[in-house]
XYZ file of C-alpha atoms in Angstrom:
340
model
C 0.085 -0.035 0.005
C 2.785 2.500 0.812
C 4.560 1.827 -2.367
C 1.338 2.192 -4.438
C 0.297 5.399 -2.685
C 3.676 6.944 -3.735
C 2.773 6.256 -7.310
C -1.086 6.714 -7.356
C -2.203 9.759 -5.331
C -5.944 9.352 -6.007
C -7.709 6.160 -5.148
C -11.336 5.355 -6.333
C -13.112 2.394 -4.677
C -16.240 1.291 -2.863
C -16.358 1.780 0.833
C -16.129 -2.015 1.621
C -12.929 -2.085 -0.548
C -11.436 0.681 1.560
C -11.771 -1.554 4.742
C -10.556 -4.595 2.837
C -7.579 -3.123 0.990
C -6.402 0.017 2.802
C -4.495 -0.493 6.111
C -6.366 0.841 9.152
C -3.962 3.723 9.402
C -4.927 7.106 10.682
C -4.555 9.900 8.122
C -3.319 7.573 5.393
C -5.009 10.119 2.961
C -5.315 13.828 3.099
C -8.969 13.674 1.994
C -11.751 11.146 1.626
C -14.602 12.103 -0.657
C -17.691 9.990 -0.214
C -20.230 10.098 -2.934
C -24.030 9.217 -2.563
C -23.358 9.787 1.217
C -27.092 9.935 2.051
C -27.098 6.090 1.589
C -23.678 5.176 2.930
C -23.459 2.333 5.366
C -22.220 3.767 8.666
C -20.044 0.698 9.406
C -18.078 1.361 6.275
C -18.151 5.230 6.259
C -16.511 5.833 9.625
C -13.456 3.543 9.084
C -12.942 5.396 5.717
C -13.122 8.664 7.562
C -10.476 7.532 10.098
C -8.095 6.931 7.276
C -8.119 10.592 6.204
C -7.410 14.071 7.686
C -10.471 15.562 5.983
C -13.916 14.249 4.886
C -16.062 15.649 2.157
C -19.617 14.242 1.590
C -21.589 14.526 -1.625
C -25.175 13.449 -1.480
C -28.819 14.284 -1.419
C -30.750 14.045 1.839
C -33.967 14.046 -0.077
C -33.081 10.757 -1.784
C -32.723 7.202 -0.574
C -31.125 6.388 2.887
C -28.920 3.889 4.473
C -31.017 0.810 5.551
C -29.056 0.360 8.877
C -29.916 3.850 10.294
C -33.118 5.013 8.658
C -35.416 3.693 11.447
C -33.254 4.910 14.477
C -35.191 7.412 16.579
C -33.678 9.520 19.346
C -35.022 7.191 22.031
C -33.264 4.176 20.312
C -29.999 6.182 19.897
C -30.131 7.159 23.645
C -30.581 3.518 24.580
C -27.566 2.496 22.485
C -25.482 5.348 23.987
C -26.350 4.335 27.448
C -25.556 0.606 26.916
C -22.143 1.416 25.509
C -21.425 4.257 27.949
C -20.927 6.796 25.156
C -20.058 10.275 26.509
C -22.694 13.025 25.786
C -20.261 14.901 23.426
C -19.999 11.898 21.140
C -23.807 10.992 21.037
C -25.851 11.374 17.911
C -29.024 13.359 18.273
C -31.472 13.948 15.443
C -32.917 17.288 14.949
C -36.189 15.753 13.532
C -37.777 12.386 13.968
C -34.701 10.346 13.068
C -31.072 10.426 11.802
C -31.415 10.043 8.096
C -27.903 9.292 7.034
C -24.248 9.904 7.797
C -24.714 13.324 6.247
C -27.143 14.115 9.144
C -24.437 13.106 11.636
C -21.880 15.380 9.832
C -24.316 18.318 9.990
C -25.079 17.796 13.605
C -21.295 17.742 14.337
C -20.624 21.061 12.650
C -19.674 20.135 9.124
C -19.645 23.070 6.657
C -22.639 22.599 4.224
C -22.866 23.942 0.618
C -26.010 23.406 -1.373
C -25.485 22.635 -5.007
C -28.346 24.132 -7.016
C -27.722 23.288 -10.642
C -29.230 20.259 -12.237
C -27.296 18.995 -15.361
C -29.131 15.605 -16.143
C -32.331 16.668 -17.819
C -34.397 19.623 -19.096
C -36.821 21.405 -16.756
C -39.892 19.359 -17.795
C -38.210 16.057 -16.604
C -36.862 17.385 -13.265
C -39.870 19.582 -12.666
C -41.814 16.959 -10.566
C -38.879 16.582 -8.113
C -38.426 20.317 -7.946
C -42.107 20.935 -7.124
C -42.528 17.986 -4.692
C -39.220 17.869 -2.878
C -36.665 20.636 -3.548
C -38.769 23.780 -3.795
C -40.629 23.150 -0.399
C -37.110 22.908 1.257
C -35.909 26.034 -0.298
C -33.527 24.183 -2.640
C -35.093 24.646 -6.084
C -32.845 23.171 -8.706
C -31.954 25.236 -11.759
C -31.972 22.981 -14.954
C -28.905 23.698 -17.056
C -29.598 20.990 -19.698
C -31.996 22.094 -22.334
C -31.658 19.190 -24.699
C -35.145 18.508 -26.006
C -36.069 15.262 -27.772
C -39.818 14.841 -28.056
C -41.345 11.447 -28.784
C -42.075 11.072 -32.484
C -44.558 13.871 -33.523
C -46.162 14.219 -30.106
C -44.232 17.158 -28.989
C -43.970 15.569 -25.563
C -41.010 14.418 -23.418
C -43.379 12.982 -20.841
C -46.005 10.438 -21.898
C -48.547 8.132 -20.137
C -49.535 4.879 -21.729
C -52.803 3.345 -20.352
C -53.179 -0.367 -20.914
C -56.091 -2.723 -20.200
C -55.095 -5.982 -18.477
C -56.652 -9.231 -19.610
C -57.661 -10.894 -16.341
C -57.578 -14.299 -17.926
C -53.822 -14.012 -18.565
C -52.846 -12.259 -15.458
C -51.528 -14.741 -12.857
C -50.523 -12.501 -9.928
C -51.349 -9.086 -8.475
C -47.670 -8.644 -8.078
C -47.106 -8.683 -11.819
C -48.761 -7.112 -14.888
C -48.339 -8.916 -18.254
C -50.274 -6.202 -20.184
C -47.796 -3.593 -19.047
C -44.843 -5.894 -20.013
C -46.222 -6.321 -23.486
C -46.660 -2.540 -23.820
C -43.097 -1.947 -22.717
C -41.772 -4.439 -25.340
C -43.750 -2.524 -27.925
C -42.255 0.854 -26.821
C -38.786 -0.440 -26.778
C -39.294 -1.855 -30.338
C -40.610 1.480 -31.526
C -37.791 3.331 -29.909
C -35.154 1.013 -31.478
C -36.757 1.591 -34.890
C -36.913 5.439 -34.503
C -33.906 7.027 -36.316
C -33.763 9.832 -33.607
C -34.005 7.536 -30.658
C -32.424 4.151 -31.822
C -29.052 4.790 -30.083
C -30.496 6.213 -26.899
C -29.991 4.374 -23.608
C -33.009 2.883 -21.933
C -34.098 1.867 -18.373
C -37.204 0.073 -17.374
C -38.176 0.753 -13.699
C -40.768 -0.563 -11.315
C -41.419 -0.470 -7.584
C -42.058 -4.244 -7.373
C -39.411 -7.066 -7.470
C -41.704 -9.601 -9.095
C -42.491 -7.285 -12.129
C -38.777 -6.496 -12.513
C -38.088 -10.266 -12.749
C -40.805 -10.744 -15.272
C -39.557 -7.933 -17.466
C -36.021 -9.272 -17.290
C -37.196 -12.505 -18.731
C -38.751 -10.983 -21.870
C -36.140 -8.178 -22.374
C -32.950 -9.906 -23.092
C -30.946 -6.889 -24.416
C -28.348 -6.406 -21.678
C -27.954 -2.790 -22.753
C -31.427 -2.057 -21.329
C -31.404 -1.579 -17.589
C -34.273 -3.269 -15.863
C -34.527 -2.551 -12.123
C -36.576 -1.809 -9.111
C -36.259 1.758 -7.970
C -33.730 0.943 -5.274
C -31.264 -0.209 -7.944
C -31.135 3.139 -9.886
C -29.814 5.528 -7.320
C -26.826 7.307 -8.808
C -27.511 6.078 -12.232
C -29.423 7.576 -15.220
C -30.513 6.819 -18.811
C -31.783 8.814 -21.788
C -35.140 7.168 -21.847
C -36.873 5.849 -18.711
C -40.035 3.477 -18.917
C -42.013 2.999 -15.735
C -44.253 -0.040 -15.007
C -46.658 0.742 -12.140
C -48.109 -2.833 -11.995
C -51.287 -2.229 -9.939
C -54.499 -3.151 -11.670
C -57.191 -2.865 -8.884
C -57.895 0.569 -7.377
C -59.049 -1.156 -4.206
C -55.882 -3.131 -3.673
C -54.811 -0.952 -0.698
C -52.027 -3.070 0.722
C -49.989 -2.717 -2.594
C -49.984 1.052 -2.066
C -47.946 1.008 1.169
C -44.587 1.136 -0.489
C -45.799 4.095 -2.704
C -47.333 6.274 0.057
C -45.285 5.966 3.202
C -48.206 4.687 5.212
C -47.189 3.287 8.514
C -45.680 6.363 10.258
C -43.640 9.457 9.589
C -40.373 7.609 9.279
C -41.628 5.243 6.505
C -43.263 8.244 4.896
C -40.000 10.013 4.636
C -38.245 6.931 3.339
C -40.921 6.414 0.626
C -40.537 10.002 -0.482
C -36.771 9.445 -0.943
C -37.404 6.461 -3.180
C -40.017 8.396 -5.240
C -37.571 11.314 -5.647
C -34.938 8.894 -6.987
C -37.497 7.084 -9.234
C -38.737 10.118 -11.040
C -35.462 11.919 -11.625
C -33.407 9.358 -13.636
C -34.263 10.345 -17.224
C -32.174 12.607 -19.495
C -34.488 12.901 -22.440
C -37.900 11.134 -22.235
C -40.217 9.472 -19.729
C -42.925 6.752 -20.604
C -45.225 5.913 -17.820
C -47.096 2.552 -18.417
C -50.121 2.165 -16.137
C -53.247 0.084 -15.904
C -55.010 2.693 -13.942
C -55.806 6.162 -15.340
C -54.609 8.977 -13.160
C -58.124 9.697 -11.882
C -58.453 6.064 -10.523
C -55.383 6.181 -8.392
C -56.218 7.149 -4.740
C -55.472 10.569 -3.552
C -52.103 10.854 -1.799
C -50.424 8.276 -3.878
C -47.194 9.520 -5.345
C -47.836 7.835 -8.662
C -51.175 9.668 -9.094
C -49.279 13.038 -8.400
C -46.683 12.063 -10.925
C -49.170 11.003 -13.681
C -51.018 14.244 -13.104
C -47.700 16.129 -13.411
C -46.922 14.219 -16.775
C -50.335 15.250 -18.215
C -49.924 18.901 -17.288
C -46.214 19.320 -18.099
C -45.243 16.767 -20.689
C -45.646 19.008 -23.760
C -42.588 21.219 -24.552
C -43.990 24.591 -25.003
C -40.969 26.731 -25.404
C -41.459 29.759 -27.556
C -38.626 31.197 -29.607
C -38.979 34.960 -30.289
C -37.879 35.221 -33.939
C -38.311 39.112 -33.900
C -35.303 39.442 -31.532
C -32.973 37.453 -33.682
C -30.446 38.862 -36.108
C -29.793 36.832 -39.290
C -26.963 37.391 -41.747
C -28.706 35.558 -44.558
C -31.930 34.013 -45.643
C -30.509 30.574 -45.221
C -29.588 31.243 -41.645
C -33.194 32.422 -40.978
C -34.574 29.249 -42.589
C -32.413 27.087 -40.428
C -33.485 28.843 -37.281
C -37.086 28.652 -38.170
C -36.719 24.925 -38.938
C -35.033 24.251 -35.563
C -37.416 26.415 -33.511
C -40.367 24.567 -35.106
């Protein structure tokens, strides 16, 4: 390790590799930079920090959290501190209902915080739902830098809803939706045959494991990412297709993962998953659902998202030609064509 450090000053690895490869030596590095810190495992994060003089966290507290800490209330943390005789100065105390992540601990211990406000992944239509639902209420509105617009075919839309009608005779489980899988196959084929979209990357996302497994069986192209929401954090694709699975508006138990029912802690965790789910696309979103927006119960995140798609899916930018200066008729014709 000492020989390699002299040659390679910057190391990039997962947190578990830090504990496995790097000697447990205090200040072995000048800095440790931990990305996606909102979901870092504490047991790996703290030893990595021990190995460096300075720690920098990058992460989003409004996205998914570390499974090991996300349910820890102050009462539980007090009990742990008492059991292990932790002095008051070293104890972790949440400002709200729970400690959300290692970033919360950093904040509570006086780390300097800087808010990054620019969003580079997608145009404002695609990041707008997360902005309205999560960032603006916290005073952290994101400014979309990317204005790369690629509407789907001749629809003029970058957000689309596709409503399918399941055939009950072929549906074998309330945890899967064959009709939605078939529609997704059709969409992928259309995208691959579209000269504008054929080379764009694709992800198919669902909230349910069983549906993800079914989709993987029929979509064999390894270039297409098929995943539940938890597997897409930190990732992105040009086009994202969602499968919402649920066929029966009265099937209340299936909504729990989508609403946060069961207490404020779970509600907050569900919101983080939703924020991740609906902010992965760079160019287009296709929502495949068996329930029209009006049939989804009030308070369901998916209903809010489908309503957002309907309202904001059309790109309605207006280019003011009168304010432009053209050096030739040809230049004006090109501008008019592109603006159209």
